């Protein structure tokens, strides 16, 4: 299980990217092409991660790189979550334009 730790993080980030591909979000932010490219890149990264995770036990430098990469994936996941929240806020403002008048 420890061998696939980064792989599972990458999988989670990729799943979030796929969920961002909902038509409304793609159209609202005009990022369809960018999301597709990012999805392809993530699939490639996942394959490399599987190999690296298997080899990291024999290579201290690789183990350090994997640790740094884990942090990068967590940061990427945070950015995607922030993006989703902002998209929801904007969509809510469009769907309920008079909500600020209630305050």
mmCIF file of N, CA, C and O in Angstrom:
data_model
loop_
_atom_site.group_PDB
_atom_site.id
_atom_site.type_symbol
_atom_site.label_atom_id
_atom_site.label_comp_id
_atom_site.label_asym_id
_atom_site.label_seq_id
_atom_site.Cartn_x
_atom_site.Cartn_y
_atom_site.Cartn_z
ATOM 1 N N UNK A 1 0.819 -1.192 0.000
ATOM 2 C CA UNK A 1 0.000 0.000 0.000
ATOM 3 C C UNK A 1 0.863 1.256 0.000
ATOM 4 O O UNK A 1 0.557 2.213 -0.662
ATOM 5 N N UNK A 2 1.950 1.239 0.741
ATOM 6 C CA UNK A 2 2.836 2.402 0.775
ATOM 7 C C UNK A 2 3.422 2.669 -0.601
ATOM 8 O O UNK A 2 3.719 3.810 -0.938
ATOM 9 N N UNK A 3 3.586 1.633 -1.397
ATOM 10 C CA UNK A 3 4.171 1.809 -2.726
ATOM 11 C C UNK A 3 3.280 2.639 -3.641
ATOM 12 O O UNK A 3 3.762 3.268 -4.554
ATOM 13 N N UNK A 4 1.994 2.622 -3.414
ATOM 14 C CA UNK A 4 1.090 3.340 -4.304
ATOM 15 C C UNK A 4 0.554 4.620 -3.683
ATOM 16 O O UNK A 4 -0.448 5.147 -4.107
ATOM 17 N N UNK A 5 1.235 5.143 -2.675
ATOM 18 C CA UNK A 5 0.773 6.346 -1.989
ATOM 19 C C UNK A 5 0.667 7.534 -2.934
ATOM 20 O O UNK A 5 -0.391 8.157 -3.037
ATOM 21 N N UNK A 6 1.748 7.874 -3.638
ATOM 22 C CA UNK A 6 1.702 9.002 -4.566
ATOM 23 C C UNK A 6 0.787 8.713 -5.740
ATOM 24 O O UNK A 6 0.110 9.604 -6.236
ATOM 25 N N UNK A 7 0.756 7.470 -6.155
ATOM 26 C CA UNK A 7 -0.136 7.097 -7.250
ATOM 27 C C UNK A 7 -1.581 7.399 -6.866
ATOM 28 O O UNK A 7 -2.345 7.933 -7.662
ATOM 29 N N UNK A 8 -1.964 7.084 -5.629
ATOM 30 C CA UNK A 8 -3.345 7.339 -5.210
ATOM 31 C C UNK A 8 -3.632 8.833 -5.122
ATOM 32 O O UNK A 8 -4.737 9.268 -5.423
ATOM 33 N N UNK A 9 -2.637 9.632 -4.724
ATOM 34 C CA UNK A 9 -2.821 11.084 -4.717
ATOM 35 C C UNK A 9 -3.020 11.578 -6.149
ATOM 36 O O UNK A 9 -3.913 12.372 -6.426
ATOM 37 N N UNK A 10 -2.184 11.093 -7.062
ATOM 38 C CA UNK A 10 -2.312 11.475 -8.469
ATOM 39 C C UNK A 10 -3.679 11.067 -9.006
ATOM 40 O O UNK A 10 -4.315 11.814 -9.749
ATOM 41 N N UNK A 11 -4.134 9.904 -8.621
ATOM 42 C CA UNK A 11 -5.446 9.425 -9.047
ATOM 43 C C UNK A 11 -6.548 10.355 -8.548
ATOM 44 O O UNK A 11 -7.478 10.693 -9.284
ATOM 45 N N UNK A 12 -6.430 10.795 -7.305
ATOM 46 C CA UNK A 12 -7.430 11.698 -6.727
ATOM 47 C C UNK A 12 -7.423 13.043 -7.444
ATOM 48 O O UNK A 12 -8.481 13.610 -7.741
ATOM 49 N N UNK A 13 -6.227 13.563 -7.739
ATOM 50 C CA UNK A 13 -6.128 14.832 -8.460
ATOM 51 C C UNK A 13 -6.735 14.681 -9.850
ATOM 52 O O UNK A 13 -7.489 15.546 -10.310
ATOM 53 N N UNK A 14 -6.443 13.587 -10.522
ATOM 54 C CA UNK A 14 -7.000 13.351 -11.851
ATOM 55 C C UNK A 14 -8.517 13.258 -11.791
ATOM 56 O O UNK A 14 -9.212 13.807 -12.642
ATOM 57 N N UNK A 15 -9.052 12.595 -10.783
ATOM 58 C CA UNK A 15 -10.509 12.484 -10.636
ATOM 59 C C UNK A 15 -11.129 13.871 -10.475
ATOM 60 O O UNK A 15 -12.191 14.147 -11.041
ATOM 61 N N UNK A 16 -10.472 14.727 -9.724
ATOM 62 C CA UNK A 16 -10.996 16.082 -9.554
ATOM 63 C C UNK A 16 -10.952 16.852 -10.868
ATOM 64 O O UNK A 16 -11.857 17.628 -11.172
ATOM 65 N N UNK A 17 -9.900 16.645 -11.640
ATOM 66 C CA UNK A 17 -9.802 17.314 -12.939
ATOM 67 C C UNK A 17 -10.936 16.854 -13.848
ATOM 68 O O UNK A 17 -11.571 17.656 -14.524
ATOM 69 N N UNK A 18 -11.201 15.565 -13.827
ATOM 70 C CA UNK A 18 -12.272 15.026 -14.662
ATOM 71 C C UNK A 18 -13.612 15.622 -14.238
ATOM 72 O O UNK A 18 -14.421 16.001 -15.081
ATOM 73 N N UNK A 19 -13.832 15.732 -12.935
ATOM 74 C CA UNK A 19 -15.077 16.327 -12.465
ATOM 75 C C UNK A 19 -15.192 17.795 -12.851
ATOM 76 O O UNK A 19 -16.284 18.313 -13.025
ATOM 77 N N UNK A 20 -14.067 18.473 -12.983
ATOM 78 C CA UNK A 20 -14.084 19.863 -13.434
ATOM 79 C C UNK A 20 -14.506 19.982 -14.891
ATOM 80 O O UNK A 20 -14.858 21.056 -15.347
ATOM 81 N N UNK A 21 -14.457 18.871 -15.601
ATOM 82 C CA UNK A 21 -14.768 18.887 -17.018
ATOM 83 C C UNK A 21 -16.266 18.972 -17.304
ATOM 84 O O UNK A 21 -16.675 18.859 -18.440
ATOM 85 N N UNK A 22 -17.057 19.189 -16.292
ATOM 86 C CA UNK A 22 -18.492 19.350 -16.486
ATOM 87 C C UNK A 22 -18.714 20.487 -17.467
ATOM 88 O O UNK A 22 -18.042 21.519 -17.408
ATOM 89 N N UNK A 23 -19.650 20.289 -18.386
ATOM 90 C CA UNK A 23 -19.854 21.255 -19.468
ATOM 91 C C UNK A 23 -20.005 22.698 -19.003
ATOM 92 O O UNK A 23 -19.427 23.607 -19.584
ATOM 93 N N UNK A 24 -20.765 22.932 -17.940
ATOM 94 C CA UNK A 24 -20.978 24.306 -17.492
ATOM 95 C C UNK A 24 -19.673 24.972 -17.077
ATOM 96 O O UNK A 24 -19.438 26.135 -17.391
ATOM 97 N N UNK A 25 -18.833 24.245 -16.378
ATOM 98 C CA UNK A 25 -17.564 24.816 -15.929
ATOM 99 C C UNK A 25 -16.656 25.056 -17.120
ATOM 100 O O UNK A 25 -16.022 26.105 -17.235
ATOM 101 N N UNK A 26 -16.604 24.083 -18.029
ATOM 102 C CA UNK A 26 -15.751 24.245 -19.210
ATOM 103 C C UNK A 26 -16.170 25.461 -20.008
ATOM 104 O O UNK A 26 -15.340 26.253 -20.450
ATOM 105 N N UNK A 27 -17.483 25.613 -20.209
ATOM 106 C CA UNK A 27 -17.957 26.741 -20.997
ATOM 107 C C UNK A 27 -17.769 28.059 -20.257
ATOM 108 O O UNK A 27 -17.361 29.059 -20.842
ATOM 109 N N UNK A 28 -18.047 28.047 -18.965
ATOM 110 C CA UNK A 28 -17.954 29.274 -18.186
ATOM 111 C C UNK A 28 -16.526 29.802 -18.145
ATOM 112 O O UNK A 28 -16.296 31.005 -18.166
ATOM 113 N N UNK A 29 -15.568 28.928 -18.073
ATOM 114 C CA UNK A 29 -14.183 29.353 -17.935
ATOM 115 C C UNK A 29 -13.364 29.120 -19.199
ATOM 116 O O UNK A 29 -12.178 29.400 -19.232
ATOM 117 N N UNK A 30 -13.998 28.557 -20.216
ATOM 118 C CA UNK A 30 -13.339 28.369 -21.513
ATOM 119 C C UNK A 30 -12.000 27.646 -21.368
ATOM 120 O O UNK A 30 -10.990 28.073 -21.914
ATOM 121 N N UNK A 31 -11.989 26.555 -20.621
ATOM 122 C CA UNK A 31 -10.749 25.841 -20.351
ATOM 123 C C UNK A 31 -10.774 24.387 -20.842
ATOM 124 O O UNK A 31 -9.957 23.584 -20.421
ATOM 125 N N UNK A 32 -11.683 24.073 -21.720
ATOM 126 C CA UNK A 32 -11.836 22.688 -22.179
ATOM 127 C C UNK A 32 -10.520 22.108 -22.684
ATOM 128 O O UNK A 32 -10.126 21.008 -22.277
ATOM 129 N N UNK A 33 -9.840 22.808 -23.556
ATOM 130 C CA UNK A 33 -8.592 22.311 -24.136
ATOM 131 C C UNK A 33 -7.517 22.148 -23.068
ATOM 132 O O UNK A 33 -6.809 21.139 -23.031
ATOM 133 N N UNK A 34 -7.413 23.123 -22.175
ATOM 134 C CA UNK A 34 -6.409 23.046 -21.109
ATOM 135 C C UNK A 34 -6.662 21.864 -20.187
ATOM 136 O O UNK A 34 -5.722 21.177 -19.772
ATOM 137 N N UNK A 35 -7.921 21.618 -19.863
ATOM 138 C CA UNK A 35 -8.243 20.489 -18.991
ATOM 139 C C UNK A 35 -7.907 19.164 -19.670
ATOM 140 O O UNK A 35 -7.426 18.239 -19.020
ATOM 141 N N UNK A 36 -8.153 19.060 -20.951
ATOM 142 C CA UNK A 36 -7.827 17.828 -21.679
ATOM 143 C C UNK A 36 -6.317 17.594 -21.689
ATOM 144 O O UNK A 36 -5.851 16.474 -21.495
ATOM 145 N N UNK A 37 -5.544 18.651 -21.926
ATOM 146 C CA UNK A 37 -4.083 18.529 -21.909
ATOM 147 C C UNK A 37 -3.598 18.120 -20.524
ATOM 148 O O UNK A 37 -2.739 17.253 -20.384
ATOM 149 N N UNK A 38 -4.155 18.743 -19.507
ATOM 150 C CA UNK A 38 -3.769 18.439 -18.142
ATOM 151 C C UNK A 38 -4.129 17.004 -17.780
ATOM 152 O O UNK A 38 -3.347 16.303 -17.130
ATOM 153 N N UNK A 39 -5.265 16.561 -18.234
ATOM 154 C CA UNK A 39 -5.671 15.180 -17.979
ATOM 155 C C UNK A 39 -4.686 14.199 -18.620
ATOM 156 O O UNK A 39 -4.260 13.228 -17.988
ATOM 157 N N UNK A 40 -4.285 14.459 -19.852
ATOM 158 C CA UNK A 40 -3.299 13.606 -20.517
ATOM 159 C C UNK A 40 -1.962 13.604 -19.802
ATOM 160 O O UNK A 40 -1.321 12.559 -19.640
ATOM 161 N N UNK A 41 -1.533 14.767 -19.343
ATOM 162 C CA UNK A 41 -0.288 14.874 -18.592
ATOM 163 C C UNK A 41 -0.366 14.083 -17.300
ATOM 164 O O UNK A 41 0.575 13.372 -16.928
ATOM 165 N N UNK A 42 -1.482 14.180 -16.606
ATOM 166 C CA UNK A 42 -1.654 13.465 -15.338
ATOM 167 C C UNK A 42 -1.613 11.952 -15.546
ATOM 168 O O UNK A 42 -1.065 11.222 -14.721
ATOM 169 N N UNK A 43 -2.171 11.473 -16.624
ATOM 170 C CA UNK A 43 -2.134 10.036 -16.909
ATOM 171 C C UNK A 43 -0.690 9.577 -17.101
ATOM 172 O O UNK A 43 -0.278 8.533 -16.583
ATOM 173 N N UNK A 44 0.099 10.372 -17.808
ATOM 174 C CA UNK A 44 1.514 10.044 -17.999
ATOM 175 C C UNK A 44 2.271 10.079 -16.681
ATOM 176 O O UNK A 44 3.103 9.207 -16.389
ATOM 177 N N UNK A 45 1.998 11.082 -15.873
ATOM 178 C CA UNK A 45 2.666 11.201 -14.578
ATOM 179 C C UNK A 45 2.341 10.003 -13.697
ATOM 180 O O UNK A 45 3.214 9.479 -12.996
ATOM 181 N N UNK A 46 1.108 9.549 -13.724
ATOM 182 C CA UNK A 46 0.720 8.399 -12.912
ATOM 183 C C UNK A 46 1.542 7.165 -13.275
ATOM 184 O O UNK A 46 1.990 6.429 -12.383
ATOM 185 N N UNK A 47 1.775 6.954 -14.560
ATOM 186 C CA UNK A 47 2.557 5.796 -14.992
ATOM 187 C C UNK A 47 4.000 5.889 -14.485
ATOM 188 O O UNK A 47 4.559 4.899 -13.994
ATOM 189 N N UNK A 48 4.579 7.076 -14.576
ATOM 190 C CA UNK A 48 5.944 7.275 -14.093
ATOM 191 C C UNK A 48 6.003 7.100 -12.576
ATOM 192 O O UNK A 48 6.945 6.519 -12.036
ATOM 193 N N UNK A 49 4.987 7.580 -11.888
ATOM 194 C CA UNK A 49 4.952 7.457 -10.433
ATOM 195 C C UNK A 49 4.947 6.008 -9.974
ATOM 196 O O UNK A 49 5.604 5.658 -8.994
ATOM 197 N N UNK A 50 4.202 5.179 -10.669
ATOM 198 C CA UNK A 50 4.174 3.765 -10.285
ATOM 199 C C UNK A 50 5.570 3.158 -10.343
ATOM 200 O O UNK A 50 5.986 2.451 -9.421
ATOM 201 N N UNK A 51 6.293 3.454 -11.406
ATOM 202 C CA UNK A 51 7.657 2.939 -11.530
ATOM 203 C C UNK A 51 8.566 3.522 -10.446
ATOM 204 O O UNK A 51 9.342 2.801 -9.821
ATOM 205 N N UNK A 52 8.470 4.821 -10.228
ATOM 206 C CA UNK A 52 9.337 5.474 -9.242
ATOM 207 C C UNK A 52 9.057 4.967 -7.829
ATOM 208 O O UNK A 52 9.989 4.773 -7.039
ATOM 209 N N UNK A 53 7.787 4.746 -7.515
ATOM 210 C CA UNK A 53 7.457 4.267 -6.177
ATOM 211 C C UNK A 53 8.026 2.873 -5.918
ATOM 212 O O UNK A 53 8.424 2.553 -4.810
ATOM 213 N N UNK A 54 8.093 2.071 -6.956
ATOM 214 C CA UNK A 54 8.677 0.727 -6.811
ATOM 215 C C UNK A 54 10.188 0.800 -6.586
ATOM 216 O O UNK A 54 10.760 -0.046 -5.923
ATOM 217 N N UNK A 55 10.838 1.819 -7.146
ATOM 218 C CA UNK A 55 12.289 1.922 -7.084
ATOM 219 C C UNK A 55 12.798 2.786 -5.937
ATOM 220 O O UNK A 55 13.982 2.752 -5.620
ATOM 221 N N UNK A 56 11.941 3.549 -5.284
ATOM 222 C CA UNK A 56 12.394 4.524 -4.292
ATOM 223 C C UNK A 56 13.051 3.885 -3.074
ATOM 224 O O UNK A 56 13.843 4.523 -2.398
ATOM 225 N N UNK A 57 12.771 2.631 -2.802
ATOM 226 C CA UNK A 57 13.338 1.987 -1.620
ATOM 227 C C UNK A 57 14.830 1.716 -1.764
ATOM 228 O O UNK A 57 15.524 1.536 -0.771
ATOM 229 N N UNK A 58 15.335 1.726 -3.003
ATOM 230 C CA UNK A 58 16.757 1.503 -3.225
ATOM 231 C C UNK A 58 17.514 2.797 -3.513
ATOM 232 O O UNK A 58 18.713 2.781 -3.705
ATOM 233 N N UNK A 59 16.813 3.931 -3.545
ATOM 234 C CA UNK A 59 17.452 5.170 -3.976
ATOM 235 C C UNK A 59 16.979 6.331 -3.089
ATOM 236 O O UNK A 59 15.833 6.768 -3.187
ATOM 237 N N UNK A 60 17.885 6.827 -2.252
ATOM 238 C CA UNK A 60 17.531 7.901 -1.315
ATOM 239 C C UNK A 60 17.156 9.191 -2.043
ATOM 240 O O UNK A 60 16.244 9.898 -1.638
ATOM 241 N N UNK A 61 17.858 9.509 -3.123
ATOM 242 C CA UNK A 61 17.568 10.718 -3.891
ATOM 243 C C UNK A 61 16.163 10.636 -4.493
ATOM 244 O O UNK A 61 15.411 11.616 -4.465
ATOM 245 N N UNK A 62 15.812 9.485 -4.995
ATOM 246 C CA UNK A 62 14.476 9.278 -5.556
ATOM 247 C C UNK A 62 13.409 9.389 -4.469
ATOM 248 O O UNK A 62 12.351 9.971 -4.674
ATOM 249 N N UNK A 63 13.720 8.867 -3.290
ATOM 250 C CA UNK A 63 12.770 8.948 -2.171
ATOM 251 C C UNK A 63 12.493 10.419 -1.814
ATOM 252 O O UNK A 63 11.355 10.812 -1.570
ATOM 253 N N UNK A 64 13.542 11.248 -1.810
ATOM 254 C CA UNK A 64 13.376 12.671 -1.527
ATOM 255 C C UNK A 64 12.535 13.347 -2.609
ATOM 256 O O UNK A 64 11.649 14.154 -2.301
ATOM 257 N N UNK A 65 12.793 13.023 -3.851
ATOM 258 C CA UNK A 65 12.001 13.582 -4.952
ATOM 259 C C UNK A 65 10.531 13.189 -4.829
ATOM 260 O O UNK A 65 9.640 14.001 -5.078
ATOM 261 N N UNK A 66 10.290 11.962 -4.437
ATOM 262 C CA UNK A 66 8.916 11.491 -4.277
ATOM 263 C C UNK A 66 8.221 12.261 -3.153
ATOM 264 O O UNK A 66 7.046 12.584 -3.237
ATOM 265 N N UNK A 67 8.955 12.554 -2.091
ATOM 266 C CA UNK A 67 8.399 13.325 -0.980
ATOM 267 C C UNK A 67 8.002 14.727 -1.457
ATOM 268 O O UNK A 67 6.921 15.224 -1.142
ATOM 269 N N UNK A 68 8.889 15.371 -2.230
ATOM 270 C CA UNK A 68 8.592 16.692 -2.763
ATOM 271 C C UNK A 68 7.413 16.639 -3.726
ATOM 272 O O UNK A 68 6.551 17.524 -3.721
ATOM 273 N N UNK A 69 7.371 15.615 -4.531
ATOM 274 C CA UNK A 69 6.283 15.456 -5.487
ATOM 275 C C UNK A 69 4.947 15.262 -4.776
ATOM 276 O O UNK A 69 3.917 15.770 -5.222
ATOM 277 N N UNK A 70 4.970 14.570 -3.654
ATOM 278 C CA UNK A 70 3.753 14.379 -2.863
ATOM 279 C C UNK A 70 3.202 15.751 -2.456
ATOM 280 O O UNK A 70 2.005 16.009 -2.584
ATOM 281 N N UNK A 71 4.079 16.631 -2.010
ATOM 282 C CA UNK A 71 3.651 17.972 -1.617
ATOM 283 C C UNK A 71 3.099 18.758 -2.804
ATOM 284 O O UNK A 71 2.138 19.514 -2.668
ATOM 285 N N UNK A 72 3.699 18.579 -3.960
ATOM 286 C CA UNK A 72 3.217 19.252 -5.166
ATOM 287 C C UNK A 72 1.812 18.781 -5.502
ATOM 288 O O UNK A 72 0.934 19.585 -5.839
ATOM 289 N N UNK A 73 1.582 17.476 -5.393
ATOM 290 C CA UNK A 73 0.233 16.960 -5.677
ATOM 291 C C UNK A 73 -0.789 17.486 -4.679
ATOM 292 O O UNK A 73 -1.914 17.805 -5.040
ATOM 293 N N UNK A 74 -0.402 17.579 -3.424
ATOM 294 C CA UNK A 74 -1.324 18.160 -2.437
ATOM 295 C C UNK A 74 -1.633 19.614 -2.782
ATOM 296 O O UNK A 74 -2.786 20.059 -2.683
ATOM 297 N N UNK A 75 -0.616 20.368 -3.204
ATOM 298 C CA UNK A 75 -0.845 21.754 -3.607
ATOM 299 C C UNK A 75 -1.764 21.823 -4.826
ATOM 300 O O UNK A 75 -2.661 22.674 -4.888
ATOM 301 N N UNK A 76 -1.540 20.931 -5.788
ATOM 302 C CA UNK A 76 -2.391 20.898 -6.982
ATOM 303 C C UNK A 76 -3.829 20.593 -6.599
ATOM 304 O O UNK A 76 -4.772 21.197 -7.134
ATOM 305 N N UNK A 77 -3.998 19.682 -5.682
ATOM 306 C CA UNK A 77 -5.339 19.333 -5.220
ATOM 307 C C UNK A 77 -6.018 20.546 -4.564
ATOM 308 O O UNK A 77 -7.191 20.813 -4.788
ATOM 309 N N UNK A 78 -5.252 21.303 -3.784
ATOM 310 C CA UNK A 78 -5.793 22.515 -3.157
ATOM 311 C C UNK A 78 -6.210 23.548 -4.202
ATOM 312 O O UNK A 78 -7.264 24.182 -4.078
ATOM 313 N N UNK A 79 -5.394 23.722 -5.245
ATOM 314 C CA UNK A 79 -5.717 24.680 -6.305
ATOM 315 C C UNK A 79 -7.003 24.262 -7.015
ATOM 316 O O UNK A 79 -7.879 25.096 -7.290
ATOM 317 N N UNK A 80 -7.140 22.981 -7.299
ATOM 318 C CA UNK A 80 -8.347 22.494 -7.960
ATOM 319 C C UNK A 80 -9.566 22.712 -7.071
ATOM 320 O O UNK A 80 -10.623 23.146 -7.543
ATOM 321 N N UNK A 81 -9.432 22.438 -5.778
ATOM 322 C CA UNK A 81 -10.540 22.675 -4.856
ATOM 323 C C UNK A 81 -10.920 24.152 -4.818
ATOM 324 O O UNK A 81 -12.108 24.496 -4.814
ATOM 325 N N UNK A 82 -9.918 25.040 -4.808
ATOM 326 C CA UNK A 82 -10.191 26.480 -4.825
ATOM 327 C C UNK A 82 -10.906 26.880 -6.113
ATOM 328 O O UNK A 82 -11.844 27.688 -6.098
ATOM 329 N N UNK A 83 -10.465 26.307 -7.224
ATOM 330 C CA UNK A 83 -11.084 26.585 -8.519
ATOM 331 C C UNK A 83 -12.548 26.163 -8.506
ATOM 332 O O UNK A 83 -13.430 26.898 -8.957
ATOM 333 N N UNK A 84 -12.817 24.969 -7.972
ATOM 334 C CA UNK A 84 -14.189 24.477 -7.908
ATOM 335 C C UNK A 84 -15.056 25.381 -7.030
ATOM 336 O O UNK A 84 -16.194 25.684 -7.385
ATOM 337 N N UNK A 85 -14.523 25.827 -5.901
ATOM 338 C CA UNK A 85 -15.276 26.714 -5.007
ATOM 339 C C UNK A 85 -15.590 28.036 -5.696
ATOM 340 O O UNK A 85 -16.715 28.540 -5.597
ATOM 341 N N UNK A 86 -14.614 28.588 -6.380
ATOM 342 C CA UNK A 86 -14.829 29.856 -7.081
ATOM 343 C C UNK A 86 -15.854 29.683 -8.201
ATOM 344 O O UNK A 86 -16.707 30.553 -8.411
ATOM 345 N N UNK A 87 -15.798 28.568 -8.909
ATOM 346 C CA UNK A 87 -16.768 28.303 -9.968
ATOM 347 C C UNK A 87 -18.174 28.208 -9.385
ATOM 348 O O UNK A 87 -19.133 28.734 -9.957
ATOM 349 N N UNK A 88 -18.295 27.555 -8.238
ATOM 350 C CA UNK A 88 -19.605 27.449 -7.590
ATOM 351 C C UNK A 88 -20.104 28.813 -7.120
ATOM 352 O O UNK A 88 -21.293 29.125 -7.249
ATOM 353 N N UNK A 89 -19.209 29.639 -6.580
ATOM 354 C CA UNK A 89 -19.596 30.990 -6.148
ATOM 355 C C UNK A 89 -20.108 31.807 -7.330
ATOM 356 O O UNK A 89 -21.131 32.487 -7.237
ATOM 357 N N UNK A 90 -19.388 31.724 -8.439
ATOM 358 C CA UNK A 90 -19.797 32.487 -9.627
ATOM 359 C C UNK A 90 -21.120 31.971 -10.175
ATOM 360 O O UNK A 90 -21.981 32.753 -10.565
ATOM 361 N N UNK A 91 -21.276 30.658 -10.200
ATOM 362 C CA UNK A 91 -22.524 30.082 -10.690
ATOM 363 C C UNK A 91 -23.679 30.469 -9.768
ATOM 364 O O UNK A 91 -24.769 30.781 -10.234
ATOM 365 N N UNK A 92 -23.432 30.473 -8.467
ATOM 366 C CA UNK A 92 -24.460 30.856 -7.506
ATOM 367 C C UNK A 92 -24.845 32.325 -7.691
ATOM 368 O O UNK A 92 -26.017 32.678 -7.611
ATOM 369 N N UNK A 93 -23.848 33.179 -7.952
ATOM 370 C CA UNK A 93 -24.135 34.596 -8.184
ATOM 371 C C UNK A 93 -24.970 34.789 -9.438
ATOM 372 O O UNK A 93 -25.841 35.664 -9.491
ATOM 373 N N UNK A 94 -24.734 33.954 -10.456
ATOM 374 C CA UNK A 94 -25.516 34.031 -11.690
ATOM 375 C C UNK A 94 -26.938 33.531 -11.441
ATOM 376 O O UNK A 94 -27.911 34.139 -11.884
ATOM 377 N N UNK A 95 -27.059 32.427 -10.711
ATOM 378 C CA UNK A 95 -28.378 31.840 -10.470
ATOM 379 C C UNK A 95 -29.207 32.626 -9.464
ATOM 380 O O UNK A 95 -30.427 32.566 -9.497
ATOM 381 N N UNK A 96 -28.554 33.343 -8.551
ATOM 382 C CA UNK A 96 -29.253 34.088 -7.508
ATOM 383 C C UNK A 96 -28.699 35.510 -7.418
ATOM 384 O O UNK A 96 -28.085 35.880 -6.422
ATOM 385 N N UNK A 97 -28.956 36.335 -8.425
ATOM 386 C CA UNK A 97 -28.349 37.678 -8.441
ATOM 387 C C UNK A 97 -28.858 38.598 -7.342
ATOM 388 O O UNK A 97 -28.164 39.539 -6.964
ATOM 389 N N UNK A 98 -30.000 38.343 -6.784
ATOM 390 C CA UNK A 98 -30.566 39.228 -5.783
ATOM 391 C C UNK A 98 -30.238 38.824 -4.350
ATOM 392 O O UNK A 98 -30.731 39.425 -3.410
ATOM 393 N N UNK A 99 -29.417 37.828 -4.176
ATOM 394 C CA UNK A 99 -29.106 37.323 -2.838
ATOM 395 C C UNK A 99 -28.425 38.391 -1.976
ATOM 396 O O UNK A 99 -28.626 38.445 -0.764
ATOM 397 N N UNK A 100 -27.638 39.280 -2.587
ATOM 398 C CA UNK A 100 -26.957 40.327 -1.817
ATOM 399 C C UNK A 100 -27.936 41.385 -1.304
ATOM 400 O O UNK A 100 -27.644 42.076 -0.345
ATOM 401 N N UNK A 101 -29.085 41.518 -1.943
ATOM 402 C CA UNK A 101 -30.068 42.494 -1.513
ATOM 403 C C UNK A 101 -30.753 42.104 -0.209
ATOM 404 O O UNK A 101 -31.393 42.908 0.439
ATOM 405 N N UNK A 102 -30.631 40.841 0.205
ATOM 406 C CA UNK A 102 -31.269 40.368 1.427
ATOM 407 C C UNK A 102 -30.514 40.801 2.673
ATOM 408 O O UNK A 102 -31.061 40.777 3.770
ATOM 409 N N UNK A 103 -29.278 41.199 2.532
ATOM 410 C CA UNK A 103 -28.444 41.554 3.698
ATOM 411 C C UNK A 103 -28.815 42.872 4.292
ATOM 412 O O UNK A 103 -29.177 43.818 3.881
#
